[in-house]
Amino acid sequence: MSEKQCNIEDIKKAADVLINAKHAIAFTGAGISTESGIPDFRGPQGLWKQYSPEIATIDYFLNHPKDFWLFYRMRMSTLFAAKPNRAHYAVAELERLGIIKAVITQNVDGLHQAAGSKNVIELHGTMKRAVCIACGRTYPMEVVIKKIDSGQIPPLCDECGGILKPDTVLFGEPVKDFERARELALMSDAVLVIGSSLSVYPAAYIPIFVKEMGGKVIIINMEPTELDYIADVIIQCKAGEAMTLLLREVKERLGIQQ
Ligand code: APR
């Protein structure tokens, strides 16, 4: 697919929305991390084009913990090698400038925090640690990788021998911090959506809540999303480029030397 240029008029419209907002938030999906080398799920090279999403269900984990962990171990290599990209840094800078108050993310890669974002809600949990499904003890993922690579598959709890599970939300599990995310959305008058197909609920309710409260919705995504019909601004190009241009426009409006 040829790389589409970002439409500068749409970038300017988005900058005006953010500058005039009293309480803007960012909502991100896997598309913000593909430029860091982490595949998304439903894009042209998405994971769900190669594997069945069934592998990410709680039932599959409970019935096939070994195969589940073999899949996750493969994913871990890309996730742990990944570094934040221009889009993550631009989101962190917008928070530093007071333009956005928080990031609500569906991603489990920790790249927003690594880029300097402070107020981050990880609706789908994090790949940075694992939890024992029997006693609840948590382990840094580095420790779990060592267990796997020494042949302990599935990895087990040192305390009680229970099976460890990544602290990510699998299909069939409740998302994390949804009430806090919902409250944030309901008090926001603008949401900047970056890199999500907006096809998974309840996460995709976040931009809908902002819209229902009369707020503005900006969508930056390479492809059309399932919620384009509620967007006030649609920017269809790569997140790294779009966010770099958007940050420049916002800083210009703030009178910040660049
Ligand atoms: N710039 C802009 N958009 C991009 C880029 C990029 N560099 N790379 C990919 N995209 C777009 C894709 O076109 C796609 O529409 O990002 C979107 C990512 O959508 P999904 O792959 O569906 O990811 P996401 O919306 O985060 O999925 C939600 O589904 O499988 C579950 O738990 C998983 O959190 C995930 C949830």
Coordinates of C-alpha atoms and ligand atoms in Angstrom, one line a residue:
M1 CA 0.0 0.0 0.0
S2 CA 1.6 3.3 -1.0
E3 CA 2.3 5.7 1.9
K4 CA -0.4 8.4 2.0
Q5 CA 0.7 11.9 2.7
C6 CA -0.8 13.6 5.7
N7 CA -3.3 16.3 4.8
I8 CA -1.9 19.5 6.4
E9 CA -5.3 21.1 6.4
D10 CA -6.6 18.3 8.6
I11 CA -3.5 18.5 10.8
K12 CA -4.2 22.2 11.3
K13 CA -7.9 21.5 12.1
A14 CA -6.8 18.9 14.7
A15 CA -4.3 21.4 16.2
D16 CA -7.2 23.9 16.6
V17 CA -9.4 21.4 18.3
L18 CA -6.7 20.5 20.8
I19 CA -5.7 24.1 21.5
N20 CA -9.3 25.1 22.1
A21 CA -10.1 22.0 24.2
K22 CA -10.3 22.4 28.0
H23 CA -9.7 18.7 28.7
A24 CA -8.3 16.6 25.9
I25 CA -7.1 13.0 26.1
A26 CA -5.4 10.6 23.8
F27 CA -6.7 7.1 23.0
T28 CA -4.3 4.7 21.3
G29 CA -4.1 1.3 19.7
A30 CA -1.6 -1.0 18.1
G31 CA -1.2 1.3 15.1
I32 CA 0.9 3.7 17.2
S33 CA 3.5 1.0 17.8
T34 CA 3.9 -0.5 14.3
E35 CA 6.7 2.0 13.5
S36 CA 8.5 0.6 16.6
G37 CA 8.5 -2.8 14.9
I38 CA 5.5 -4.3 16.8
P39 CA 2.8 -5.7 14.4
D40 CA -0.8 -4.6 14.9
F41 CA -3.7 -7.0 14.8
R42 CA -6.0 -6.0 11.9
G43 CA -3.8 -3.9 9.6
P44 CA -2.4 -5.3 6.4
Q45 CA 0.3 -7.3 8.2
G46 CA -1.7 -7.7 11.4
L47 CA -1.3 -10.7 13.7
W48 CA -4.9 -11.8 13.2
K49 CA -4.0 -12.2 9.5
Q50 CA -1.5 -15.0 10.5
Y51 CA -3.0 -16.4 13.7
S52 CA -6.6 -16.9 14.9
P53 CA -7.6 -14.4 17.6
E54 CA -8.7 -17.5 19.5
I55 CA -5.2 -17.9 20.7
A56 CA -5.7 -14.7 22.8
T57 CA -8.8 -15.9 24.7
I58 CA -8.8 -16.9 28.3
D59 CA -10.3 -20.3 27.4
Y60 CA -7.3 -21.0 25.1
F61 CA -4.9 -20.0 27.8
L62 CA -6.6 -22.3 30.4
N63 CA -6.9 -25.3 28.0
H64 CA -3.6 -24.9 26.1
P65 CA -1.2 -23.0 28.4
K66 CA 1.9 -24.4 26.7
D67 CA 0.9 -23.4 23.2
F68 CA -0.3 -20.1 24.5
W69 CA 3.1 -19.3 26.0
L70 CA 5.0 -20.5 22.9
F71 CA 3.0 -17.9 20.9
Y72 CA 3.5 -15.2 23.6
R73 CA 7.3 -16.0 23.8
M74 CA 7.6 -15.3 20.1
R75 CA 5.7 -12.0 20.6
M76 CA 7.8 -11.1 23.5
S77 CA 11.0 -10.9 21.4
T78 CA 9.5 -8.0 19.3
L79 CA 7.9 -6.3 22.3
F80 CA 11.0 -6.3 24.4
A81 CA 13.2 -5.0 21.5
A82 CA 10.8 -2.2 20.7
K83 CA 11.6 1.4 21.4
P84 CA 9.1 4.4 21.4
N85 CA 8.7 6.1 18.1
R86 CA 8.0 9.7 17.1
A87 CA 4.3 9.3 17.8
H88 CA 4.8 8.1 21.4
Y89 CA 7.2 11.0 22.0
A90 CA 4.8 13.5 20.5
V91 CA 2.0 12.2 22.8
A92 CA 4.3 12.6 25.8
E93 CA 5.2 16.2 24.7
L94 CA 1.5 17.1 24.3
E95 CA 1.0 15.9 27.9
R96 CA 4.0 18.0 29.1
L97 CA 2.6 21.0 27.3
G98 CA -0.8 20.4 29.2
I99 CA -2.6 19.9 25.8
I100 CA -3.6 16.3 26.7
K101 CA -4.3 15.2 30.3
A102 CA -3.9 11.5 29.9
V103 CA -3.4 8.6 27.5
I104 CA -5.9 5.7 27.5
T105 CA -4.2 2.9 25.6
Q106 CA -5.2 -0.6 24.4
N107 CA -1.5 -1.5 24.0
V108 CA 0.5 -3.7 26.4
D109 CA 3.9 -2.7 25.2
G110 CA 4.7 0.1 27.8
L111 CA 6.0 2.4 25.0
H112 CA 3.9 5.4 26.2
Q113 CA 5.6 5.3 29.6
A114 CA 9.0 4.7 28.0
A115 CA 8.5 7.8 25.9
G116 CA 7.7 9.9 29.0
S117 CA 3.9 9.9 29.3
K118 CA 3.0 10.1 33.0
N119 CA -0.8 9.6 33.1
V120 CA -1.4 6.3 31.3
I121 CA -4.3 3.9 31.6
E122 CA -3.6 0.4 30.2
L123 CA -7.1 -0.9 29.5
H124 CA -5.7 -4.2 28.2
G125 CA -3.0 -4.6 30.9
T126 CA 0.7 -4.9 30.4
M127 CA 3.2 -7.4 28.9
K128 CA 5.8 -6.2 31.5
R129 CA 4.8 -8.7 34.1
A130 CA 3.0 -12.0 34.7
V131 CA 0.6 -13.1 37.5
C132 CA 0.0 -16.5 39.1
I133 CA -3.5 -17.5 38.4
A134 CA -3.6 -19.5 41.7
C135 CA -2.1 -17.1 44.3
G136 CA -1.9 -13.8 42.5
R137 CA 1.9 -13.3 43.0
T138 CA 3.4 -11.2 40.2
Y139 CA 6.7 -11.7 38.3
P140 CA 8.6 -9.3 36.1
M141 CA 8.3 -10.7 32.5
E142 CA 12.2 -10.9 32.3
V143 CA 12.0 -13.5 35.1
V144 CA 9.3 -15.4 33.3
I145 CA 11.2 -15.4 30.0
K146 CA 14.1 -17.0 31.9
K147 CA 11.8 -19.7 33.2
I148 CA 10.4 -20.4 29.7
D149 CA 13.9 -20.4 28.0
S150 CA 15.1 -22.9 30.6
G151 CA 12.3 -25.2 29.6
Q152 CA 9.6 -24.5 32.1
I153 CA 6.5 -24.1 29.8
P154 CA 4.1 -23.0 31.0
P155 CA 6.0 -21.0 33.6
L156 CA 5.0 -21.8 37.1
C157 CA 4.8 -19.8 40.4
D158 CA 7.8 -20.3 42.7
E159 CA 5.5 -20.0 45.7
C160 CA 2.5 -22.3 44.9
G161 CA 3.3 -24.0 41.6
G162 CA 0.3 -22.3 39.9
I163 CA 0.5 -21.4 36.2
L164 CA 1.7 -17.9 35.4
K165 CA -0.4 -15.7 32.9
P166 CA 0.8 -12.4 31.3
D167 CA -0.9 -9.5 33.0
T168 CA -2.6 -8.7 29.8
V169 CA -6.4 -8.8 29.3
L170 CA -7.4 -11.8 27.1
F171 CA -10.6 -12.0 25.2
G172 CA -13.2 -13.1 27.7
E173 CA -11.6 -11.2 30.6
P174 CA -12.7 -7.9 32.0
V175 CA -10.6 -4.9 31.0
K176 CA -8.6 -3.0 33.6
D177 CA -9.4 0.5 35.0
F178 CA -12.4 0.9 32.7
E179 CA -14.4 3.0 35.3
R180 CA -11.4 5.4 35.6
A181 CA -11.1 5.6 31.8
R182 CA -14.8 6.1 31.4
E183 CA -14.8 9.0 33.9
L184 CA -11.9 10.6 32.1
A185 CA -13.7 10.3 28.8
L186 CA -17.0 11.8 30.2
M187 CA -15.1 14.8 31.5
S188 CA -13.2 15.4 28.2
D189 CA -14.2 17.7 25.4
A190 CA -11.7 16.2 22.9
V191 CA -10.1 12.8 22.2
L192 CA -7.1 12.2 19.9
V193 CA -7.4 8.6 18.6
I194 CA -4.2 7.2 17.2
G195 CA -3.7 3.9 15.5
S196 CA -6.8 1.9 16.4
S197 CA -9.4 0.1 14.1
L198 CA -11.9 1.0 16.9
S199 CA -13.4 -2.5 16.6
V200 CA -12.9 -3.9 20.1
Y201 CA -15.2 -3.2 23.0
P202 CA -15.5 -1.9 25.7
A203 CA -12.3 0.0 24.8
A204 CA -13.9 1.6 21.7
Y205 CA -16.6 3.2 23.9
I206 CA -14.0 5.8 25.0
P207 CA -14.2 8.0 21.9
I208 CA -18.0 7.4 21.8
F209 CA -18.3 8.7 25.4
V210 CA -16.4 11.9 24.4
K211 CA -18.7 12.4 21.4
E212 CA -21.9 11.8 23.4
M213 CA -20.8 14.5 25.8
G214 CA -20.5 16.9 22.9
G215 CA -16.7 16.6 22.6
K216 CA -14.6 16.5 19.4
V217 CA -13.1 13.3 18.0
I218 CA -9.9 13.3 16.0
I219 CA -8.9 10.0 14.4
I220 CA -5.3 9.4 13.1
N221 CA -5.2 6.0 11.3
M222 CA -3.7 4.7 8.1
E223 CA -7.0 3.0 7.2
P224 CA -10.7 3.8 7.7
T225 CA -11.9 2.8 11.2
E226 CA -15.3 1.5 12.5
L227 CA -16.0 4.9 14.2
D228 CA -15.0 7.3 11.3
Y229 CA -18.7 8.4 11.2
I230 CA -18.4 10.1 14.6
A231 CA -15.0 11.8 13.8
D232 CA -14.8 15.6 13.5
V233 CA -11.3 15.3 12.0
I234 CA -9.9 12.2 10.1
I235 CA -6.2 12.1 9.3
Q236 CA -5.4 9.0 7.2
C237 CA -1.6 8.7 7.2
K238 CA 1.2 7.2 9.3
A239 CA 1.0 8.1 13.0
G240 CA 4.7 9.0 13.3
E241 CA 4.4 11.6 10.5
A242 CA 0.9 12.9 11.6
M243 CA 1.9 13.3 15.2
T244 CA 5.2 15.1 14.3
L245 CA 3.2 17.6 12.1
L246 CA 0.5 17.9 14.8
L247 CA 2.9 18.7 17.6
R248 CA 4.6 21.3 15.3
E249 CA 1.2 23.0 14.6
V250 CA 0.3 23.0 18.3
K251 CA 3.6 24.5 19.4
E252 CA 3.2 27.2 16.7
R253 CA -0.2 28.1 18.2
L254 CA 1.4 28.2 21.6
G255 CA 4.1 30.6 20.3
I256 CA 6.8 28.1 21.2
Q257 CA 10.1 28.5 19.3
Q258 CA 10.9 25.4 17.2
Ligands
APR1 N1 0.1 4.8 11.4 C1 -1.3 4.9 11.5 N2 -2.1 3.9 11.6 C2 -1.6 2.6 11.6 C3 -0.2 2.4 11.5 C4 0.6 3.5 11.5 N3 2.0 3.5 11.4 N4 0.0 1.0 11.6 C5 -1.2 0.5 11.6 N5 -2.1 1.4 11.6 C6 -3.6 1.2 11.8 C7 -4.1 0.0 11.0 O1 -4.5 0.3 9.7 C8 -5.3 -0.4 11.9 O2 -6.5 0.2 11.4 O3 -3.8 1.0 13.1 C9 -5.0 0.2 13.3 C10 -4.7 -0.9 14.3 O4 -5.9 -1.6 14.5 P1 -5.9 -3.0 15.3 O5 -4.8 -3.8 14.7 O6 -7.3 -3.5 15.3 O7 -5.4 -2.7 16.8 P2 -6.3 -2.1 18.0 O8 -7.3 -1.2 17.5 O9 -5.3 -1.6 19.0 O10 -6.9 -3.5 18.5 C11 -7.6 -3.5 19.7 O11 -7.7 -5.9 19.8 O12 -6.7 -7.9 19.5 C12 -7.1 -7.0 20.4 O13 -6.2 -6.7 22.5 C13 -5.9 -6.5 21.2 O14 -5.6 -4.2 22.1 C14 -5.9 -5.0 20.9 C15 -7.4 -4.7 20.5

